[in-house]
Amino acid sequence: MAAAEENIEAMILRIEHKSKKIENLLKQSKPVEALQKALEGSPTNTRDQRCKSANWIVVHRAMMAIRDVDGMLSSLDPEYYDILMKYLYRGLATGDRPTCDQCLRIHEKLTEKAGLGCILRSLADTVNTV
Amino acid sequence: MSAVEVHQFAQCITCHAWSPDRTMIALCPNNTEVHIYKFTTDKWDRAHVLYKHDQIVSGIDWGLTSNKIVTASHDRNSYVWNQEGSEWMPTLVILRLNRAALCVQWSPKENKFAVGSGAKIVCICYYEPENNWWVSKLIRKRHDSSVTGVAWHPDNILLATTSTDGKCRVFSTFIKGVDTKDSGTSSSRDLKFGEQIVQLDLSSSWSFGVKWSPSGNILAYAGHNSTIYFVEDVCNSPFQQNVAYRNLPLRDVLFVSERMVIGAGFDCTPMVFTKDETGLWSFVKLLDGKKTAQPSLKYGSQFSEAFGKLYGQSKNDGVDPFKSRGGAHENTITCIAPLRREGDTIVRRFSTSGLDGKVLIWELDEKMEIPQ
């Protein structure tokens, strides 16, 4: 249990560190790199909600900075499609207007790109949640 | 590669199986009956109707050497049908289940069959000549949910199952007096009945349609999360690969050869997966049933293009989840069966049936290279 606690602390530290990098990338107006960085190593297999929320805040920050959705998807590594889809559904669940608008815009393009299978994988996965 | 025959047999087909000589097909038209159609000169005629079950028939398998048909039904029983003269005579098999039977398959030697059920139980049934009946032996307490698929290893001992708890398991089904010690591979020889050999926990959602490769070295099954799983060297040191694809999930899979798999399901169109020289499995393509006529570019192309733009039809090449599906099936495919000739190592022809009541026969082009 103690080890798990430490792990969570380490994870949160890592996310904070990641957050700073992302701010830097956003200042250099590199939103795609920022989003990819935010999605990298997302804490999916922990049950700790603090970690998940912390990472969601980071992903949200990067996601909202995206202007050119098509361009973003063509330069984003396809291995991140599934995890991005999960975060889109988390965004839609917030009910916040600007967030939902942005999520729906990306959702449309991502579905075109990654197919319905991507949606199925994000909805069906009850173990690795974001 | 295309569908060579399309037959509308019913409103909906739950499952189908072929006779050993492939001139007859047994199918369940989503009710309590099993219809056997025979091909005569130029059309399919209904030759027999087997009615004995009280509820929907969920599984049919036709023994290739014994010519016996086994059926499983939601009424919790199985029947073994034996052709005597022109009649099919049923023998009741009491499975001892308290939930529906969902799937059935003859073992390779056809001296046993396995039934998966909604009671989290797998039944292994074998014939007892002294009493002239089929005995059902149960594998209990292993599955945490309904068993959606069963598949026999070529050694006649190992059985793989998929279930709605998302796992794929392999069991020994060694039965004293039915199986001999020298049958089976060395690894399966000393195993007791019902012993679990491996449990694969790869899919976090329902799993379906487990199959062994022809050699028995590779196991493939589909998850309800649009992923297909390939597991090599299952019994010793399992090595797994997950292949995610962009279409809706699969319901059933079929090994065409050791390195090629066909999957079909909710996307209404079969998909092809192959293994390359480096051992990596990957999605190759969809099998299109219709012979798609390429839009003629000779005349009217500019007009149609303009109209397309005006009416937003140019979007057709994008992904529209609500478009009518272009494939030959109009609804989910639930069952794939091989049409194997004696001694064939590669399955060139196979059939699919589904909720639209059609049976399609597919043929792989001579041109198409099928990796052995």
PDB file of N, CA, C and O in Angstrom, chain B residues 314-337:
ATOM      1  N   SER B 314     -20.251  14.479 -52.189  1.00  0.00           N
ATOM      2  CA  SER B 314     -18.823  14.210 -52.314  1.00  0.00           C
ATOM      3  C   SER B 314     -18.266  13.665 -51.005  1.00  0.00           C
ATOM      4  O   SER B 314     -17.156  13.190 -50.953  1.00  0.00           O
ATOM      5  N   LYS B 315     -19.079  13.741 -49.985  1.00  0.00           N
ATOM      6  CA  LYS B 315     -18.628  13.213 -48.704  1.00  0.00           C
ATOM      7  C   LYS B 315     -18.650  11.687 -48.668  1.00  0.00           C
ATOM      8  O   LYS B 315     -18.173  11.089 -47.727  1.00  0.00           O
ATOM      9  N   ASN B 316     -19.232  11.090 -49.701  1.00  0.00           N
ATOM     10  CA  ASN B 316     -19.444   9.644 -49.695  1.00  0.00           C
ATOM     11  C   ASN B 316     -18.183   8.831 -49.433  1.00  0.00           C
ATOM     12  O   ASN B 316     -18.258   7.733 -48.900  1.00  0.00           O
ATOM     13  N   ASP B 317     -17.047   9.374 -49.839  1.00  0.00           N
ATOM     14  CA  ASP B 317     -15.841   8.573 -49.653  1.00  0.00           C
ATOM     15  C   ASP B 317     -15.308   8.675 -48.221  1.00  0.00           C
ATOM     16  O   ASP B 317     -14.454   7.906 -47.835  1.00  0.00           O
ATOM     17  N   GLY B 318     -15.848   9.620 -47.465  1.00  0.00           N
ATOM     18  CA  GLY B 318     -15.461   9.692 -46.063  1.00  0.00           C
ATOM     19  C   GLY B 318     -16.210   8.633 -45.275  1.00  0.00           C
ATOM     20  O   GLY B 318     -16.926   7.817 -45.833  1.00  0.00           O
ATOM     21  N   VAL B 319     -16.035   8.656 -43.984  1.00  0.00           N
ATOM     22  CA  VAL B 319     -16.723   7.656 -43.175  1.00  0.00           C
ATOM     23  C   VAL B 319     -18.052   8.213 -42.694  1.00  0.00           C
ATOM     24  O   VAL B 319     -18.106   9.206 -41.989  1.00  0.00           O
ATOM     25  N   ASP B 320     -19.102   7.601 -43.131  1.00  0.00           N
ATOM     26  CA  ASP B 320     -20.419   7.987 -42.650  1.00  0.00           C
ATOM     27  C   ASP B 320     -21.017   6.788 -41.938  1.00  0.00           C
ATOM     28  O   ASP B 320     -21.363   5.801 -42.565  1.00  0.00           O
ATOM     29  N   PRO B 321     -21.099   6.856 -40.623  1.00  0.00           N
ATOM     30  CA  PRO B 321     -21.547   5.670 -39.881  1.00  0.00           C
ATOM     31  C   PRO B 321     -22.969   5.252 -40.228  1.00  0.00           C
ATOM     32  O   PRO B 321     -23.359   4.122 -39.949  1.00  0.00           O
ATOM     33  N   PHE B 322     -23.734   6.127 -40.827  1.00  0.00           N
ATOM     34  CA  PHE B 322     -25.125   5.781 -41.084  1.00  0.00           C
ATOM     35  C   PHE B 322     -25.381   5.383 -42.540  1.00  0.00           C
ATOM     36  O   PHE B 322     -26.512   5.151 -42.919  1.00  0.00           O
ATOM     37  N   LYS B 323     -24.331   5.342 -43.331  1.00  0.00           N
ATOM     38  CA  LYS B 323     -24.553   4.964 -44.729  1.00  0.00           C
ATOM     39  C   LYS B 323     -25.010   3.507 -44.805  1.00  0.00           C
ATOM     40  O   LYS B 323     -24.683   2.700 -43.933  1.00  0.00           O
ATOM     41  N   SER B 324     -25.775   3.200 -45.813  1.00  0.00           N
ATOM     42  CA  SER B 324     -26.157   1.803 -45.966  1.00  0.00           C
ATOM     43  C   SER B 324     -24.891   1.049 -46.334  1.00  0.00           C
ATOM     44  O   SER B 324     -24.105   1.486 -47.163  1.00  0.00           O
ATOM     45  N   ARG B 325     -24.687  -0.060 -45.705  1.00  0.00           N
ATOM     46  CA  ARG B 325     -23.420  -0.742 -45.844  1.00  0.00           C
ATOM     47  C   ARG B 325     -23.297  -1.333 -47.243  1.00  0.00           C
ATOM     48  O   ARG B 325     -24.217  -1.918 -47.757  1.00  0.00           O
ATOM     49  N   GLY B 326     -22.120  -1.149 -47.831  1.00  0.00           N
ATOM     50  CA  GLY B 326     -21.929  -1.526 -49.222  1.00  0.00           C
ATOM     51  C   GLY B 326     -21.752  -3.013 -49.430  1.00  0.00           C
ATOM     52  O   GLY B 326     -21.796  -3.497 -50.538  1.00  0.00           O
ATOM     53  N   GLY B 327     -21.557  -3.763 -48.377  1.00  0.00           N
ATOM     54  CA  GLY B 327     -21.258  -5.181 -48.507  1.00  0.00           C
ATOM     55  C   GLY B 327     -22.463  -5.989 -48.933  1.00  0.00           C
ATOM     56  O   GLY B 327     -23.565  -5.470 -49.088  1.00  0.00           O
ATOM     57  N   ALA B 328     -22.250  -7.283 -49.106  1.00  0.00           N
ATOM     58  CA  ALA B 328     -23.324  -8.131 -49.581  1.00  0.00           C
ATOM     59  C   ALA B 328     -24.283  -8.516 -48.456  1.00  0.00           C
ATOM     60  O   ALA B 328     -25.450  -8.777 -48.706  1.00  0.00           O
ATOM     61  N   HIS B 329     -23.805  -8.536 -47.236  1.00  0.00           N
ATOM     62  CA  HIS B 329     -24.696  -8.763 -46.103  1.00  0.00           C
ATOM     63  C   HIS B 329     -25.300  -7.425 -45.682  1.00  0.00           C
ATOM     64  O   HIS B 329     -24.639  -6.385 -45.736  1.00  0.00           O
ATOM     65  N   GLU B 330     -26.548  -7.471 -45.260  1.00  0.00           N
ATOM     66  CA  GLU B 330     -27.184  -6.223 -44.852  1.00  0.00           C
ATOM     67  C   GLU B 330     -27.292  -6.119 -43.336  1.00  0.00           C
ATOM     68  O   GLU B 330     -27.888  -5.173 -42.822  1.00  0.00           O
ATOM     69  N   ASN B 331     -26.796  -7.115 -42.646  1.00  0.00           N
ATOM     70  CA  ASN B 331     -26.830  -7.048 -41.187  1.00  0.00           C
ATOM     71  C   ASN B 331     -25.648  -7.845 -40.639  1.00  0.00           C
ATOM     72  O   ASN B 331     -24.863  -8.416 -41.394  1.00  0.00           O
ATOM     73  N   THR B 332     -25.559  -7.870 -39.332  1.00  0.00           N
ATOM     74  CA  THR B 332     -24.439  -8.519 -38.665  1.00  0.00           C
ATOM     75  C   THR B 332     -24.238  -9.964 -39.122  1.00  0.00           C
ATOM     76  O   THR B 332     -25.203 -10.716 -39.246  1.00  0.00           O
ATOM     77  N   ILE B 333     -22.995 -10.327 -39.339  1.00  0.00           N
ATOM     78  CA  ILE B 333     -22.641 -11.719 -39.649  1.00  0.00           C
ATOM     79  C   ILE B 333     -22.347 -12.411 -38.324  1.00  0.00           C
ATOM     80  O   ILE B 333     -21.584 -11.889 -37.512  1.00  0.00           O
ATOM     81  N   THR B 334     -22.982 -13.564 -38.106  1.00  0.00           N
ATOM     82  CA  THR B 334     -22.785 -14.230 -36.815  1.00  0.00           C
ATOM     83  C   THR B 334     -22.014 -15.542 -36.936  1.00  0.00           C
ATOM     84  O   THR B 334     -21.647 -16.121 -35.934  1.00  0.00           O
ATOM     85  N   CYS B 335     -21.826 -16.027 -38.149  1.00  0.00           N
ATOM     86  CA  CYS B 335     -21.271 -17.377 -38.297  1.00  0.00           C
ATOM     87  C   CYS B 335     -20.459 -17.486 -39.591  1.00  0.00           C
ATOM     88  O   CYS B 335     -20.913 -17.030 -40.636  1.00  0.00           O
ATOM     89  N   ILE B 336     -19.267 -18.054 -39.492  1.00  0.00           N
ATOM     90  CA  ILE B 336     -18.482 -18.379 -40.687  1.00  0.00           C
ATOM     91  C   ILE B 336     -18.213 -19.878 -40.672  1.00  0.00           C
ATOM     92  O   ILE B 336     -17.865 -20.421 -39.630  1.00  0.00           O
ATOM     93  N   ALA B 337     -18.384 -20.538 -41.812  1.00  0.00           N
ATOM     94  CA  ALA B 337     -18.095 -21.970 -41.882  1.00  0.00           C
ATOM     95  C   ALA B 337     -17.209 -22.228 -43.091  1.00  0.00           C
ATOM     96  O   ALA B 337     -17.422 -21.649 -44.161  1.00  0.00           O
TER      97      ALA B 337
END
